[in-house]
Amino acid sequence: SCFEIRSAGETTNGIYTIKPSPTSANIEVYCDMNTAGGGWTLVASVHENNINGKCTSGNGYIILLTGTGSWSNFNVFGSVEGATSGDYKSPAYYNLLGSDVMIWHVPNDAESGQWADSATFKYYTDNRFLNNYGGTLQSLYSKYFPLKPETAYEGIASILAALNRVEPDIRRTIPDFYNYNYDHSGIQNSIGDGGGDMYDTGNKVVFYKIGGNAFQRITYTRKYEDLVNGVEIVSSTGHPFFMLMWIGNHARAVDTFQIKVESGTGADGSGRHATYSGSVVYEDLSSSYKAYSVWDANDPTICEVYFHISNPRGWGSVAPTSFETPSWSSGTDNLNNVASIGGSPESVIFGYTLLSRDDDFQVTNSHVRAALTRIMQEISSFHFNCSRLNESLVVPVQFDVGSNEAMTSHIPPAVRERAPPGFIHFRAFDPKGVPNALCPGVRSDSCRPSSICVGGINTIPTNTRACGDFAGWDGISSDHPTDTEPAGHAKSKNDVASSLLLFTRSRVS
């Protein structure tokens, strides 16, 4: 092995012939004889020739598409001399037992004699972790951390499901709660009448708006996502109705989010109306709400409640700095209400629920507060962590070239706060349950690990450029990185035009 050659006194980096076991063939490998005592063997490289053409055939085979790709099989390809000109995988990847892993970041097309001096980063593990996973990367991926899709991260959908389970408790906070009907004909995207003539033209719930985009109308029970900004929207046709928006917004690139409800009530101008607002605190959760109620119109009472909930300690929330109503009703008919939160909120829930009472009884401000308290009580036990670190392997590294500070400067700003440097992260999942093979130099707590990890699959259908080894390093169309600076979700152009050289070091006592 390279380690044995180094132990025999060889100190020059270069290509050597090794024989990993008595029954294996001789193979040529590149040995690093200097880093942390030397003896490192190059076992594979990850490379992209053309970031905009990396979905084309013949662009290397280390790409993970089916979950059983070259990270875990015994295929070999490429040449050691061309490890920075194309993907490379040596038999040493699976037949040379090792204890630690090292990664170099080297410019594409550099010759082997230039690798050591041209590397922008060199870092390695030193805790012999690989001993616990069969001694090879092939064993690690095939037996311990297989690269197969798992159940998708439920996110806000899990909270909605929990609220649906405790609907009876929520209804008990409203005396004589009226179970309105979902009686719209055809596609289920509004309440037609609701029973008892609550509505004439239907409760057209709900529209949502992200930043400067146009309002988008939802269809009940369908999930909507904006993975770029970490937004998920779900709804349920229960009693009460819920629409919940999880706002990740980890780059804090979006300033405002809005919810709009249009409805023609059955009040026909009669009855009374009131607006409520306030805040509720339950344990670590804080919420603010605005509500509009119509009652005493010989119809079941309507109370529209708009709210946002934050949890700085448990969710890392940055609460909205504004909660406004740019459109708000002033009568009992043809309601047109818009609630808007601003200040680039992060990791918060923005929601809407429809409360009601029978026999014209008023839904009071106290009722709204009691319902929100029960809602928050149910939400309080939930934590948002789509990175699924408990299903991954995260190993700390030591830098030989580079530093934590330098690595941070190479992380795209949109995920920087969720990507602490100083690690190699094996099998980082995205919200769809798709694993990325490894995150070089960082640990990914991000809901979009493809910006910083390799060996994954694009899960944003509208971003057709994102697939292949560096699945999301190119970011999205609005990102404009320079040669040296990342931007948005994109790595710098120099980082994209680089190769990752993967080394292992044979077991040492």
PDB file of N, CA and C in Angstrom, residues 444-506:
ATOM      1  N   SER A 444     -24.083  19.268   6.181  1.00  0.00           N
ATOM      2  CA  SER A 444     -25.269  19.911   5.629  1.00  0.00           C
ATOM      3  C   SER A 444     -26.449  19.777   6.572  1.00  0.00           C
ATOM      4  N   ASP A 445     -26.894  20.911   7.121  1.00  0.00           N
ATOM      5  CA  ASP A 445     -28.170  20.973   7.822  1.00  0.00           C
ATOM      6  C   ASP A 445     -29.211  21.616   6.927  1.00  0.00           C
ATOM      7  N   SER A 446     -28.877  21.783   5.660  1.00  0.00           N
ATOM      8  CA  SER A 446     -29.711  22.515   4.720  1.00  0.00           C
ATOM      9  C   SER A 446     -30.791  21.624   4.139  1.00  0.00           C
ATOM     10  N   CYS A 447     -31.923  22.249   3.754  1.00  0.00           N
ATOM     11  CA  CYS A 447     -32.968  21.520   3.040  1.00  0.00           C
ATOM     12  C   CYS A 447     -32.657  21.449   1.554  1.00  0.00           C
ATOM     13  N   ARG A 448     -31.557  22.027   1.122  1.00  0.00           N
ATOM     14  CA  ARG A 448     -31.122  21.881  -0.277  1.00  0.00           C
ATOM     15  C   ARG A 448     -29.636  21.497  -0.281  1.00  0.00           C
ATOM     16  N   PRO A 449     -29.329  20.275   0.125  1.00  0.00           N
ATOM     17  CA  PRO A 449     -27.914  19.883   0.223  1.00  0.00           C
ATOM     18  C   PRO A 449     -27.206  19.832  -1.115  1.00  0.00           C
ATOM     19  N   SER A 450     -27.954  19.782  -2.229  1.00  0.00           N
ATOM     20  CA  SER A 450     -27.292  19.677  -3.528  1.00  0.00           C
ATOM     21  C   SER A 450     -26.436  20.896  -3.845  1.00  0.00           C
ATOM     22  N   SER A 451     -26.626  22.008  -3.139  1.00  0.00           N
ATOM     23  CA  SER A 451     -25.780  23.187  -3.353  1.00  0.00           C
ATOM     24  C   SER A 451     -24.356  22.973  -2.868  1.00  0.00           C
ATOM     25  N   ILE A 452     -24.168  22.014  -1.958  1.00  0.00           N
ATOM     26  CA  ILE A 452     -22.851  21.836  -1.344  1.00  0.00           C
ATOM     27  C   ILE A 452     -22.385  20.382  -1.338  1.00  0.00           C
ATOM     28  N   CYS A 453     -23.260  19.454  -1.764  1.00  0.00           N
ATOM     29  CA  CYS A 453     -22.905  18.046  -1.738  1.00  0.00           C
ATOM     30  C   CYS A 453     -22.771  17.508  -3.158  1.00  0.00           C
ATOM     31  N   VAL A 454     -22.285  16.285  -3.288  1.00  0.00           N
ATOM     32  CA  VAL A 454     -22.085  15.681  -4.607  1.00  0.00           C
ATOM     33  C   VAL A 454     -22.711  14.297  -4.620  1.00  0.00           C
ATOM     34  N   GLY A 455     -22.902  13.788  -5.862  1.00  0.00           N
ATOM     35  CA  GLY A 455     -23.465  12.466  -6.008  1.00  0.00           C
ATOM     36  C   GLY A 455     -24.918  12.411  -5.638  1.00  0.00           C
ATOM     37  N   GLY A 456     -25.726  13.348  -6.148  1.00  0.00           N
ATOM     38  CA  GLY A 456     -27.140  13.390  -5.822  1.00  0.00           C
ATOM     39  C   GLY A 456     -27.995  13.545  -7.051  1.00  0.00           C
ATOM     40  N   ILE A 457     -29.279  13.799  -6.824  1.00  0.00           N
ATOM     41  CA  ILE A 457     -30.244  13.935  -7.896  1.00  0.00           C
ATOM     42  C   ILE A 457     -30.938  15.279  -7.758  1.00  0.00           C
ATOM     43  N   ASN A 458     -31.174  15.936  -8.867  1.00  0.00           N
ATOM     44  CA  ASN A 458     -31.952  17.164  -8.851  1.00  0.00           C
ATOM     45  C   ASN A 458     -33.383  16.850  -8.440  1.00  0.00           C
ATOM     46  N   THR A 459     -33.918  17.569  -7.472  1.00  0.00           N
ATOM     47  CA  THR A 459     -35.303  17.378  -7.061  1.00  0.00           C
ATOM     48  C   THR A 459     -36.115  18.650  -7.250  1.00  0.00           C
ATOM     49  N   ILE A 460     -35.601  19.592  -8.039  1.00  0.00           N
ATOM     50  CA  ILE A 460     -36.367  20.771  -8.417  1.00  0.00           C
ATOM     51  C   ILE A 460     -36.637  20.661  -9.906  1.00  0.00           C
ATOM     52  N   PRO A 461     -37.828  20.194 -10.307  1.00  0.00           N
ATOM     53  CA  PRO A 461     -38.071  19.900 -11.717  1.00  0.00           C
ATOM     54  C   PRO A 461     -37.838  21.079 -12.643  1.00  0.00           C
ATOM     55  N   THR A 462     -38.063  22.304 -12.147  1.00  0.00           N
ATOM     56  CA  THR A 462     -37.902  23.467 -13.009  1.00  0.00           C
ATOM     57  C   THR A 462     -36.440  23.836 -13.228  1.00  0.00           C
ATOM     58  N   ASN A 463     -35.531  23.241 -12.461  1.00  0.00           N
ATOM     59  CA  ASN A 463     -34.109  23.544 -12.599  1.00  0.00           C
ATOM     60  C   ASN A 463     -33.444  22.403 -13.356  1.00  0.00           C
ATOM     61  N   THR A 464     -33.617  22.400 -14.688  1.00  0.00           N
ATOM     62  CA  THR A 464     -33.175  21.269 -15.500  1.00  0.00           C
ATOM     63  C   THR A 464     -31.665  21.129 -15.555  1.00  0.00           C
ATOM     64  N   ARG A 465     -30.928  22.155 -15.154  1.00  0.00           N
ATOM     65  CA  ARG A 465     -29.470  22.056 -15.189  1.00  0.00           C
ATOM     66  C   ARG A 465     -28.919  21.250 -14.020  1.00  0.00           C
ATOM     67  N   ALA A 466     -29.733  21.039 -13.012  1.00  0.00           N
ATOM     68  CA  ALA A 466     -29.238  20.436 -11.782  1.00  0.00           C
ATOM     69  C   ALA A 466     -29.424  18.923 -11.802  1.00  0.00           C
ATOM     70  N   CYS A 467     -28.394  18.217 -12.201  1.00  0.00           N
ATOM     71  CA  CYS A 467     -28.356  16.767 -12.085  1.00  0.00           C
ATOM     72  C   CYS A 467     -26.896  16.370 -12.228  1.00  0.00           C
ATOM     73  N   GLY A 468     -26.600  15.112 -11.992  1.00  0.00           N
ATOM     74  CA  GLY A 468     -25.229  14.675 -12.133  1.00  0.00           C
ATOM     75  C   GLY A 468     -24.450  14.752 -10.843  1.00  0.00           C
ATOM     76  N   ASP A 469     -23.130  14.644 -10.977  1.00  0.00           N
ATOM     77  CA  ASP A 469     -22.274  14.566  -9.805  1.00  0.00           C
ATOM     78  C   ASP A 469     -22.397  15.796  -8.904  1.00  0.00           C
ATOM     79  N   PHE A 470     -22.286  16.978  -9.498  1.00  0.00           N
ATOM     80  CA  PHE A 470     -22.416  18.218  -8.734  1.00  0.00           C
ATOM     81  C   PHE A 470     -23.852  18.714  -8.912  1.00  0.00           C
ATOM     82  N   ALA A 471     -24.791  18.012  -8.297  1.00  0.00           N
ATOM     83  CA  ALA A 471     -26.208  18.129  -8.656  1.00  0.00           C
ATOM     84  C   ALA A 471     -26.729  19.558  -8.635  1.00  0.00           C
ATOM     85  N   GLY A 472     -26.374  20.327  -7.636  1.00  0.00           N
ATOM     86  CA  GLY A 472     -26.927  21.671  -7.547  1.00  0.00           C
ATOM     87  C   GLY A 472     -25.898  22.762  -7.427  1.00  0.00           C
ATOM     88  N   TRP A 473     -24.622  22.459  -7.711  1.00  0.00           N
ATOM     89  CA  TRP A 473     -23.570  23.462  -7.537  1.00  0.00           C
ATOM     90  C   TRP A 473     -23.754  24.653  -8.471  1.00  0.00           C
ATOM     91  N   ASP A 474     -24.502  24.471  -9.539  1.00  0.00           N
ATOM     92  CA  ASP A 474     -24.738  25.569 -10.475  1.00  0.00           C
ATOM     93  C   ASP A 474     -25.824  26.509 -10.001  1.00  0.00           C
ATOM     94  N   GLY A 475     -26.505  26.168  -8.898  1.00  0.00           N
ATOM     95  CA  GLY A 475     -27.541  27.038  -8.366  1.00  0.00           C
ATOM     96  C   GLY A 475     -28.767  27.085  -9.255  1.00  0.00           C
ATOM     97  N   ILE A 476     -29.422  28.243  -9.275  1.00  0.00           N
ATOM     98  CA  ILE A 476     -30.621  28.440 -10.087  1.00  0.00           C
ATOM     99  C   ILE A 476     -30.366  29.596 -11.051  1.00  0.00           C
ATOM    100  N   SER A 477     -31.324  29.810 -11.947  1.00  0.00           N
ATOM    101  CA  SER A 477     -31.087  30.759 -13.038  1.00  0.00           C
ATOM    102  C   SER A 477     -30.831  32.178 -12.555  1.00  0.00           C
ATOM    103  N   SER A 478     -31.336  32.521 -11.392  1.00  0.00           N
ATOM    104  CA  SER A 478     -31.143  33.889 -10.891  1.00  0.00           C
ATOM    105  C   SER A 478     -29.809  34.087 -10.190  1.00  0.00           C
ATOM    106  N   ASP A 479     -29.038  33.014 -10.022  1.00  0.00           N
ATOM    107  CA  ASP A 479     -27.727  33.123  -9.366  1.00  0.00           C
ATOM    108  C   ASP A 479     -26.658  33.501 -10.394  1.00  0.00           C
ATOM    109  N   HIS A 480     -25.764  34.391  -9.997  1.00  0.00           N
ATOM    110  CA  HIS A 480     -24.709  34.844 -10.897  1.00  0.00           C
ATOM    111  C   HIS A 480     -23.362  34.852 -10.169  1.00  0.00           C
ATOM    112  N   PRO A 481     -22.811  33.662  -9.940  1.00  0.00           N
ATOM    113  CA  PRO A 481     -21.514  33.604  -9.259  1.00  0.00           C
ATOM    114  C   PRO A 481     -20.403  34.106 -10.159  1.00  0.00           C
ATOM    115  N   THR A 482     -19.313  34.526  -9.549  1.00  0.00           N
ATOM    116  CA  THR A 482     -18.121  34.893 -10.308  1.00  0.00           C
ATOM    117  C   THR A 482     -17.141  33.731 -10.266  1.00  0.00           C
ATOM    118  N   ASP A 483     -15.962  33.942 -10.847  1.00  0.00           N
ATOM    119  CA  ASP A 483     -14.947  32.888 -10.818  1.00  0.00           C
ATOM    120  C   ASP A 483     -14.586  32.500  -9.385  1.00  0.00           C
ATOM    121  N   THR A 484     -14.573  33.480  -8.502  1.00  0.00           N
ATOM    122  CA  THR A 484     -14.095  33.221  -7.140  1.00  0.00           C
ATOM    123  C   THR A 484     -15.156  33.343  -6.060  1.00  0.00           C
ATOM    124  N   GLU A 485     -16.329  33.913  -6.382  1.00  0.00           N
ATOM    125  CA  GLU A 485     -17.345  34.162  -5.362  1.00  0.00           C
ATOM    126  C   GLU A 485     -18.617  33.377  -5.661  1.00  0.00           C
ATOM    127  N   PRO A 486     -19.142  32.656  -4.656  1.00  0.00           N
ATOM    128  CA  PRO A 486     -20.443  32.005  -4.845  1.00  0.00           C
ATOM    129  C   PRO A 486     -21.559  33.042  -4.795  1.00  0.00           C
ATOM    130  N   ALA A 487     -22.755  32.650  -5.209  1.00  0.00           N
ATOM    131  CA  ALA A 487     -23.902  33.568  -5.181  1.00  0.00           C
ATOM    132  C   ALA A 487     -25.180  32.750  -5.039  1.00  0.00           C
ATOM    133  N   GLY A 488     -26.071  33.196  -4.174  1.00  0.00           N
ATOM    134  CA  GLY A 488     -27.336  32.500  -4.006  1.00  0.00           C
ATOM    135  C   GLY A 488     -27.128  31.060  -3.593  1.00  0.00           C
ATOM    136  N   HIS A 489     -27.589  30.125  -4.439  1.00  0.00           N
ATOM    137  CA  HIS A 489     -27.423  28.702  -4.190  1.00  0.00           C
ATOM    138  C   HIS A 489     -26.258  28.121  -4.976  1.00  0.00           C
ATOM    139  N   ALA A 490     -25.494  28.952  -5.656  1.00  0.00           N
ATOM    140  CA  ALA A 490     -24.462  28.468  -6.575  1.00  0.00           C
ATOM    141  C   ALA A 490     -23.064  28.572  -5.978  1.00  0.00           C
ATOM    142  N   LYS A 491     -22.256  27.574  -6.256  1.00  0.00           N
ATOM    143  CA  LYS A 491     -20.826  27.636  -5.960  1.00  0.00           C
ATOM    144  C   LYS A 491     -20.149  28.573  -6.955  1.00  0.00           C
ATOM    145  N   SER A 492     -18.926  28.998  -6.649  1.00  0.00           N
ATOM    146  CA  SER A 492     -18.179  29.814  -7.597  1.00  0.00           C
ATOM    147  C   SER A 492     -17.859  28.999  -8.841  1.00  0.00           C
ATOM    148  N   LYS A 493     -17.579  29.695  -9.934  1.00  0.00           N
ATOM    149  CA  LYS A 493     -17.246  29.000 -11.179  1.00  0.00           C
ATOM    150  C   LYS A 493     -15.976  28.161 -11.032  1.00  0.00           C
ATOM    151  N   ASN A 494     -15.026  28.653 -10.251  1.00  0.00           N
ATOM    152  CA  ASN A 494     -13.799  27.875 -10.038  1.00  0.00           C
ATOM    153  C   ASN A 494     -14.087  26.579  -9.276  1.00  0.00           C
ATOM    154  N   ASP A 495     -15.009  26.635  -8.321  1.00  0.00           N
ATOM    155  CA  ASP A 495     -15.354  25.422  -7.584  1.00  0.00           C
ATOM    156  C   ASP A 495     -16.044  24.419  -8.493  1.00  0.00           C
ATOM    157  N   VAL A 496     -16.918  24.911  -9.373  1.00  0.00           N
ATOM    158  CA  VAL A 496     -17.601  24.027 -10.302  1.00  0.00           C
ATOM    159  C   VAL A 496     -16.597  23.390 -11.264  1.00  0.00           C
ATOM    160  N   ALA A 497     -15.589  24.170 -11.664  1.00  0.00           N
ATOM    161  CA  ALA A 497     -14.561  23.674 -12.592  1.00  0.00           C
ATOM    162  C   ALA A 497     -13.420  23.028 -11.822  1.00  0.00           C
ATOM    163  N   SER A 498     -13.769  22.154 -10.891  1.00  0.00           N
ATOM    164  CA  SER A 498     -12.754  21.491 -10.072  1.00  0.00           C
ATOM    165  C   SER A 498     -13.098  20.019  -9.945  1.00  0.00           C
ATOM    166  N   SER A 499     -12.146  19.268  -9.457  1.00  0.00           N
ATOM    167  CA  SER A 499     -12.342  17.846  -9.192  1.00  0.00           C
ATOM    168  C   SER A 499     -12.105  17.578  -7.715  1.00  0.00           C
ATOM    169  N   LEU A 500     -12.846  16.626  -7.196  1.00  0.00           N
ATOM    170  CA  LEU A 500     -12.629  16.174  -5.825  1.00  0.00           C
ATOM    171  C   LEU A 500     -11.858  14.863  -5.884  1.00  0.00           C
ATOM    172  N   LEU A 501     -10.681  14.844  -5.295  1.00  0.00           N
ATOM    173  CA  LEU A 501      -9.865  13.637  -5.233  1.00  0.00           C
ATOM    174  C   LEU A 501     -10.090  12.971  -3.874  1.00  0.00           C
ATOM    175  N   LEU A 502     -10.511  11.710  -3.898  1.00  0.00           N
ATOM    176  CA  LEU A 502     -10.840  10.983  -2.671  1.00  0.00           C
ATOM    177  C   LEU A 502      -9.735   9.983  -2.356  1.00  0.00           C
ATOM    178  N   PHE A 503      -9.151  10.125  -1.192  1.00  0.00           N
ATOM    179  CA  PHE A 503      -8.060   9.269  -0.732  1.00  0.00           C
ATOM    180  C   PHE A 503      -8.515   8.468   0.494  1.00  0.00           C
ATOM    181  N   THR A 504      -7.911   7.302   0.659  1.00  0.00           N
ATOM    182  CA  THR A 504      -7.993   6.602   1.954  1.00  0.00           C
ATOM    183  C   THR A 504      -6.571   6.253   2.384  1.00  0.00           C
ATOM    184  N   ARG A 505      -6.392   6.028   3.654  1.00  0.00           N
ATOM    185  CA  ARG A 505      -5.082   5.596   4.153  1.00  0.00           C
ATOM    186  C   ARG A 505      -5.242   4.238   4.817  1.00  0.00           C
ATOM    187  N   SER A 506      -4.346   3.316   4.470  1.00  0.00           N
ATOM    188  CA  SER A 506      -4.441   1.952   4.969  1.00  0.00           C
ATOM    189  C   SER A 506      -4.438   1.936   6.478  1.00  0.00           C
TER     190      SER A 506
END
